[in-house]
GROMACS .gro file of C-alpha atoms in nm:
model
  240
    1UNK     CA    1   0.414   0.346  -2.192
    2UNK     CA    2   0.650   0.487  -1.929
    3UNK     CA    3   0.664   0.821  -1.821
    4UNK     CA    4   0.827   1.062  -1.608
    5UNK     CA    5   0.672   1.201  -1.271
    6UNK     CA    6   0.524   1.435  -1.271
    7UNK     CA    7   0.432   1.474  -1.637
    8UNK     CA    8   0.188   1.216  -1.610
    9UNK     CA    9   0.076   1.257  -1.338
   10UNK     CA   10  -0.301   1.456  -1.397
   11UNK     CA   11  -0.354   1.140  -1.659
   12UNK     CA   12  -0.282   0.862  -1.408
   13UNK     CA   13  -0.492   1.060  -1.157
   14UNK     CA   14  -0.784   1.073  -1.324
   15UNK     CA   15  -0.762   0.661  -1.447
   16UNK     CA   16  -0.704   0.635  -1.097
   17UNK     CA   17  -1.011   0.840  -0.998
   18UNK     CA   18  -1.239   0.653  -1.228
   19UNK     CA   19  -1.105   0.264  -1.209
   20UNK     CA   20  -1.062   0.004  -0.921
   21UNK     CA   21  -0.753   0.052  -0.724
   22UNK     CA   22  -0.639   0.048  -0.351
   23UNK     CA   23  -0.587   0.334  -0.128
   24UNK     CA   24  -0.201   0.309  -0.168
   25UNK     CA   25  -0.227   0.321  -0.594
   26UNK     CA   26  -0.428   0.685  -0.585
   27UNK     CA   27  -0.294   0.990  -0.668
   28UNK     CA   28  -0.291   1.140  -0.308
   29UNK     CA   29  -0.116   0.875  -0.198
   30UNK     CA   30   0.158   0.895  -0.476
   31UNK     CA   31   0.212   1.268  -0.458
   32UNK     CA   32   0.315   1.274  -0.111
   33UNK     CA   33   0.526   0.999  -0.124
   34UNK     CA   34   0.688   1.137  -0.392
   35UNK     CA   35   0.699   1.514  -0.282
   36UNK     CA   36   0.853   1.376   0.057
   37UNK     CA   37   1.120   1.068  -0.004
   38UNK     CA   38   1.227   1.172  -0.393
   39UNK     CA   39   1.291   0.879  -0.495
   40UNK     CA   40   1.325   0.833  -0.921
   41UNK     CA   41   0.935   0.740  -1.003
   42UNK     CA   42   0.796   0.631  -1.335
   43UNK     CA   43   0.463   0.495  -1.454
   44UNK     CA   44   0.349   0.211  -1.709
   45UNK     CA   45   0.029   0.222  -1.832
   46UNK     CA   46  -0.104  -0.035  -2.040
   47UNK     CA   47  -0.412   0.106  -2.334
   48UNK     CA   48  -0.655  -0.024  -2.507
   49UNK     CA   49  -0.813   0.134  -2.847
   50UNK     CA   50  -0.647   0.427  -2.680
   51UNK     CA   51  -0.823   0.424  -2.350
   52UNK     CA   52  -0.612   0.352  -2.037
   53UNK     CA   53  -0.712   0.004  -1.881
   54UNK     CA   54  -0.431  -0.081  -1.615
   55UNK     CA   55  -0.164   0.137  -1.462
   56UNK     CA   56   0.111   0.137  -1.234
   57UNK     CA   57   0.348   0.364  -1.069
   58UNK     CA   58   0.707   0.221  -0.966
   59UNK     CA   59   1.010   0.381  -0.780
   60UNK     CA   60   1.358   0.295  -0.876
   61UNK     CA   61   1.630   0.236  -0.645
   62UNK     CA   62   2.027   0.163  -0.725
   63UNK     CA   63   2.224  -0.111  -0.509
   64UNK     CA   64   2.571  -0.208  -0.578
   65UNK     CA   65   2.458  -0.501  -0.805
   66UNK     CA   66   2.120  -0.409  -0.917
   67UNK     CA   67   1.860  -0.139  -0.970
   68UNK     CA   68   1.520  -0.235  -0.849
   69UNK     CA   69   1.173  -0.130  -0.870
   70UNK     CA   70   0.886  -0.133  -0.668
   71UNK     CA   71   0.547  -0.040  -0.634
   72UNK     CA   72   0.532   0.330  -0.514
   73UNK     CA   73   0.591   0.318  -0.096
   74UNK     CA   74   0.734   0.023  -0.036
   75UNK     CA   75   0.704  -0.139   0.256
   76UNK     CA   76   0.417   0.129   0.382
   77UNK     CA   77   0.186   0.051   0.096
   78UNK     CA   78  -0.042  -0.245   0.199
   79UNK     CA   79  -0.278  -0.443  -0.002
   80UNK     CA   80  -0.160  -0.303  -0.284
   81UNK     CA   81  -0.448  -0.298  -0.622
   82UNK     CA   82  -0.297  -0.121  -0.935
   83UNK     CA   83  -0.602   0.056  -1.120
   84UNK     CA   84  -0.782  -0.137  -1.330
   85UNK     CA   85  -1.046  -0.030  -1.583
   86UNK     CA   86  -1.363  -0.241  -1.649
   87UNK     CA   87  -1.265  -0.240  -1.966
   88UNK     CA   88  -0.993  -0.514  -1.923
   89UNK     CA   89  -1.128  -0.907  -1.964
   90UNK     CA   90  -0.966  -1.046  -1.677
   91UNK     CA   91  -0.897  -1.341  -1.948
   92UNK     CA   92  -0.681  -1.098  -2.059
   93UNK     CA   93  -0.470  -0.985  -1.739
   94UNK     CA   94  -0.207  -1.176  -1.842
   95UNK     CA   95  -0.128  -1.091  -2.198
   96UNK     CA   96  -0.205  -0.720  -2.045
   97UNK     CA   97   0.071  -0.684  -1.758
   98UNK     CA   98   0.355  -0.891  -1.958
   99UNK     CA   99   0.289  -0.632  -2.232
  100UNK     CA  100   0.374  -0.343  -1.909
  101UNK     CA  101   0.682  -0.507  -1.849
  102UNK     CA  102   0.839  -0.555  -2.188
  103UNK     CA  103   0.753  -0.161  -2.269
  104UNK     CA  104   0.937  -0.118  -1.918
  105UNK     CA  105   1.225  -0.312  -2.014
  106UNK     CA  106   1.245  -0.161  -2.346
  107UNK     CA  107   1.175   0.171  -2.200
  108UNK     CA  108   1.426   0.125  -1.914
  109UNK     CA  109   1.680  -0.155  -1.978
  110UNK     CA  110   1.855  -0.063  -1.682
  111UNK     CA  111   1.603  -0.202  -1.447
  112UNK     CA  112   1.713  -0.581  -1.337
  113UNK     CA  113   1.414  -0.618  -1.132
  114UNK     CA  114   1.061  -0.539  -1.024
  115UNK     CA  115   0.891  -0.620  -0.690
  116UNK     CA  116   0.511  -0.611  -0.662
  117UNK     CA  117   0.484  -0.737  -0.348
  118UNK     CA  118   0.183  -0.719  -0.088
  119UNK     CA  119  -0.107  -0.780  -0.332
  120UNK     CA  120  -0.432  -0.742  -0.257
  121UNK     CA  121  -0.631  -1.111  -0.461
  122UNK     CA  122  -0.904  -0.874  -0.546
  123UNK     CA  123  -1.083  -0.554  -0.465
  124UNK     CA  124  -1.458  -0.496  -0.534
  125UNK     CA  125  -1.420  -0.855  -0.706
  126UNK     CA  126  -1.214  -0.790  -0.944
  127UNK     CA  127  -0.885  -1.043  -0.946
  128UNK     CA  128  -0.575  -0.872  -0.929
  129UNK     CA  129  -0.421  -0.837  -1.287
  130UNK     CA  130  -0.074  -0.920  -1.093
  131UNK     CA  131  -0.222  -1.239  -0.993
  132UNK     CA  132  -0.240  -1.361  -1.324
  133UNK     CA  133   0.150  -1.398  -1.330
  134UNK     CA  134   0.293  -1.693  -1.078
  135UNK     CA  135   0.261  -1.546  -0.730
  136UNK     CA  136   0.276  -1.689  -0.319
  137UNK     CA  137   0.085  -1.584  -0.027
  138UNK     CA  138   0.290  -1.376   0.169
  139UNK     CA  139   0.496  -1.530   0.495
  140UNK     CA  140   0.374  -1.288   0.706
  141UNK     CA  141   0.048  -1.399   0.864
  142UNK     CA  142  -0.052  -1.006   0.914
  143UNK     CA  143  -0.103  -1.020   0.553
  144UNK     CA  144  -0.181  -1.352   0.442
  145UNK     CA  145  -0.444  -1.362   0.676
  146UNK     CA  146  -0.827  -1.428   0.556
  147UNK     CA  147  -1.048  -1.147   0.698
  148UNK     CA  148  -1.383  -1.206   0.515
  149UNK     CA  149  -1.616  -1.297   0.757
  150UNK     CA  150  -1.575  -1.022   1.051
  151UNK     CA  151  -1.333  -1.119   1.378
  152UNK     CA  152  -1.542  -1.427   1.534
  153UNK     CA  153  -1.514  -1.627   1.187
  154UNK     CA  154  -1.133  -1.572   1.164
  155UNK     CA  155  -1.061  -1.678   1.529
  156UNK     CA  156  -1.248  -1.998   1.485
  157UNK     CA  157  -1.087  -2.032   1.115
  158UNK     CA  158  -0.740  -2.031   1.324
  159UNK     CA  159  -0.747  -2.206   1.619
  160UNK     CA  160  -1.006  -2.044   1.775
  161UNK     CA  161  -1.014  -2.182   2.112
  162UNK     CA  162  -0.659  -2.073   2.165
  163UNK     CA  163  -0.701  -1.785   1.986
  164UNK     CA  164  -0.959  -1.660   2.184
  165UNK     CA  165  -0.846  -1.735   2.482
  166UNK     CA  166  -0.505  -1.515   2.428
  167UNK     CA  167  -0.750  -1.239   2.318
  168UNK     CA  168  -0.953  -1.242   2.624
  169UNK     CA  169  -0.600  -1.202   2.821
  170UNK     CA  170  -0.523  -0.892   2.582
  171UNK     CA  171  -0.865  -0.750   2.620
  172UNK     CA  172  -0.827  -0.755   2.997
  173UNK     CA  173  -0.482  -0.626   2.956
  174UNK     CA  174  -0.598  -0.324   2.799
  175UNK     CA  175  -0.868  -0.262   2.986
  176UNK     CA  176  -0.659  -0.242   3.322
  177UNK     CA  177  -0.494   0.024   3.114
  178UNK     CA  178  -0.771   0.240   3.172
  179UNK     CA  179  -1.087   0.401   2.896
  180UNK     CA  180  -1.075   0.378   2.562
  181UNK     CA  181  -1.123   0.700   2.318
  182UNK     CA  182  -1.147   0.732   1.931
  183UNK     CA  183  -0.978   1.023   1.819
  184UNK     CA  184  -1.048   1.166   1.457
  185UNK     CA  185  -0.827   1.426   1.359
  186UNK     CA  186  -0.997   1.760   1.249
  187UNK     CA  187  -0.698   1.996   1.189
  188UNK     CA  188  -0.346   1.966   1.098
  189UNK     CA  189  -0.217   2.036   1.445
  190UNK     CA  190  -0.438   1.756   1.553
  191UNK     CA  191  -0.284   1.504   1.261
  192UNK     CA  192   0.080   1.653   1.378
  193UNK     CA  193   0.011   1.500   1.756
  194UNK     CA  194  -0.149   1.184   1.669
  195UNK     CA  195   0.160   1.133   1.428
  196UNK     CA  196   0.403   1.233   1.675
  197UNK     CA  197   0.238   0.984   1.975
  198UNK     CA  198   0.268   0.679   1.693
  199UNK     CA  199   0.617   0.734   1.588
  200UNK     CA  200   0.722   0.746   1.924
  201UNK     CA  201   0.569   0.467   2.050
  202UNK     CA  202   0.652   0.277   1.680
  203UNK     CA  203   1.005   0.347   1.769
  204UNK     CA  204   1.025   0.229   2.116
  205UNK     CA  205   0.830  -0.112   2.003
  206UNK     CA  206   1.044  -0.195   1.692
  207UNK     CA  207   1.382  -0.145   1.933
  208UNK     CA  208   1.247  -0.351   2.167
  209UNK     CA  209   1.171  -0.647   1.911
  210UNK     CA  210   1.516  -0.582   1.756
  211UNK     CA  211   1.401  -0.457   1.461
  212UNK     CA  212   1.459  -0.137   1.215
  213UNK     CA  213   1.264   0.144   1.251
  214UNK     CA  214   1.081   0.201   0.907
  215UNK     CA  215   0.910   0.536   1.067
  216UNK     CA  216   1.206   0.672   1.155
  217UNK     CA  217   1.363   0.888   0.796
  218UNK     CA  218   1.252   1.185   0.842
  219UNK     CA  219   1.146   1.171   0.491
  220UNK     CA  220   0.890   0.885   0.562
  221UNK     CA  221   0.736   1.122   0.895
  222UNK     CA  222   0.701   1.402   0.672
  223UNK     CA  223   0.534   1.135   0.400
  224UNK     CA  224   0.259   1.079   0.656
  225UNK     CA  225   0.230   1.401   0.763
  226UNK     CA  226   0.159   1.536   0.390
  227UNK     CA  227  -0.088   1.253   0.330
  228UNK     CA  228  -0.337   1.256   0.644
  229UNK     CA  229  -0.331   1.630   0.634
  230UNK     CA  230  -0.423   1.643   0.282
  231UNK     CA  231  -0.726   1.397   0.335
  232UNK     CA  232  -0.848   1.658   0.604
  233UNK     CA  233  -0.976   1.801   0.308
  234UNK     CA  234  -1.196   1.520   0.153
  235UNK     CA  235  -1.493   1.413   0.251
  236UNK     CA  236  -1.465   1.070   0.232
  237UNK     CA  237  -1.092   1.040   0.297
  238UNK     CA  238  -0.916   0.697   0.219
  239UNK     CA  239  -0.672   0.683   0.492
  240UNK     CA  240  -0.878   0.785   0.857
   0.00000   0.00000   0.00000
């Protein structure tokens, strides 16, 4: 059923609250993107003898040609896992997330296409209901990349003798740069700094590869701004 933010929003925060989902698919998340960028945001949620068992949140977008959808920060939203109740038979992912998109294209006909793009295979393992549809591992080796294991078992995974010999020549590289400190913001001023120090220094690297600055908008600053000063406030904060 599609609905309008922010009507639904309390309902999708609590599923969200009580089901497995990633970081960048919780509420806190969602309501900063969506207080800061205002871009046109609905949500599909799929039921179940009338209890909620897979949701997603989408913003729309208009080109010339077509208007798209995506899952709710595009580009900035990493490893992506819609929440999913327990209550879903992963035999029935499928069946489940083609009924989400016919409501959505009955719901919305205007919509010519939808992007869920980088997908997490599985949290707390549990398969991604997306996967269930024909998917690809991403191009981008940042992503696509194998963690499990810890660092040593993905450098020898990927050729590990050249890989880490380039690391030892970045390890000494940084350490000629001088001591190394963690710093874990405990106020909003400090949040405001460490912010400022990364979007700077995002900017000057993505100019020098030739690239487009997606920190730049103003709207996307203030995005992060909202969101890691609102997990000052949680005790076990998702995004420090």
């Amino acid at each position: 059923v599609p609905a309008n933010y922010p009507a639904d929003t309390e309902a999708y925060r609590e599923f969200a609250r009580g089901s497995t989902a990633a970081p960048a698919q919780h509420s806190d998340w969602i309501d900063s993107w969506v207080n800061n960028v205002r871009s046109g945001t609905i949500f599909v949620t799929v039921f179940r003898d009338s209890s909620p068992v897979f949701a997603f949140g989408l913003e729309v977008s208009k080109t010339r040609l077509f208007s798209c959808a995506r899952l709710i920060g595009g580009s900035h939203a990493n490893g992506n896992f819609c929440p999913t109740s327990t209550l879903l038979d992963p035999a029935q992912d499928k069946v489940c997330v083609q009924a989400a998109f016919s409501a959505l294209k009955q719901a919305r006909p205007d919509i010519n296409l939808v992007f869920a793009e980088r997908l997490l295979p599985e949290l707390q393992n549990r398969a991604n209901p997306f996967a269930a549809l024909p998917t690809h591992n991403s191009p981008n080796v940042a992503l696509a990349a194998d963690l499990t294991g810890g660092f040593q078992t993905v450098l020898n995974r990927h050729s590990g003798k050249r890989k880490r010999k380039r690391h030892r020549y970045q390890d000494r590289k940084l350490a000629a740069a001088g001591p190394i400190r963690l710093i874990r913001p405990k106020s909003k001023s400090d949040v405001e700094a460490i912010l400022a120090a990364f979007f700077a220094m995002k900017s000057l690297r993505l100019k020098k590869l030739g690239l487009p600055d997606v920190f730049g908008s103003p709207e996307v600053q203030a995005f992060f701004r909202d969101l890691f000063a609102s997990a000052l406030a949680d005790p076990c904060p998702r995004f420090f």
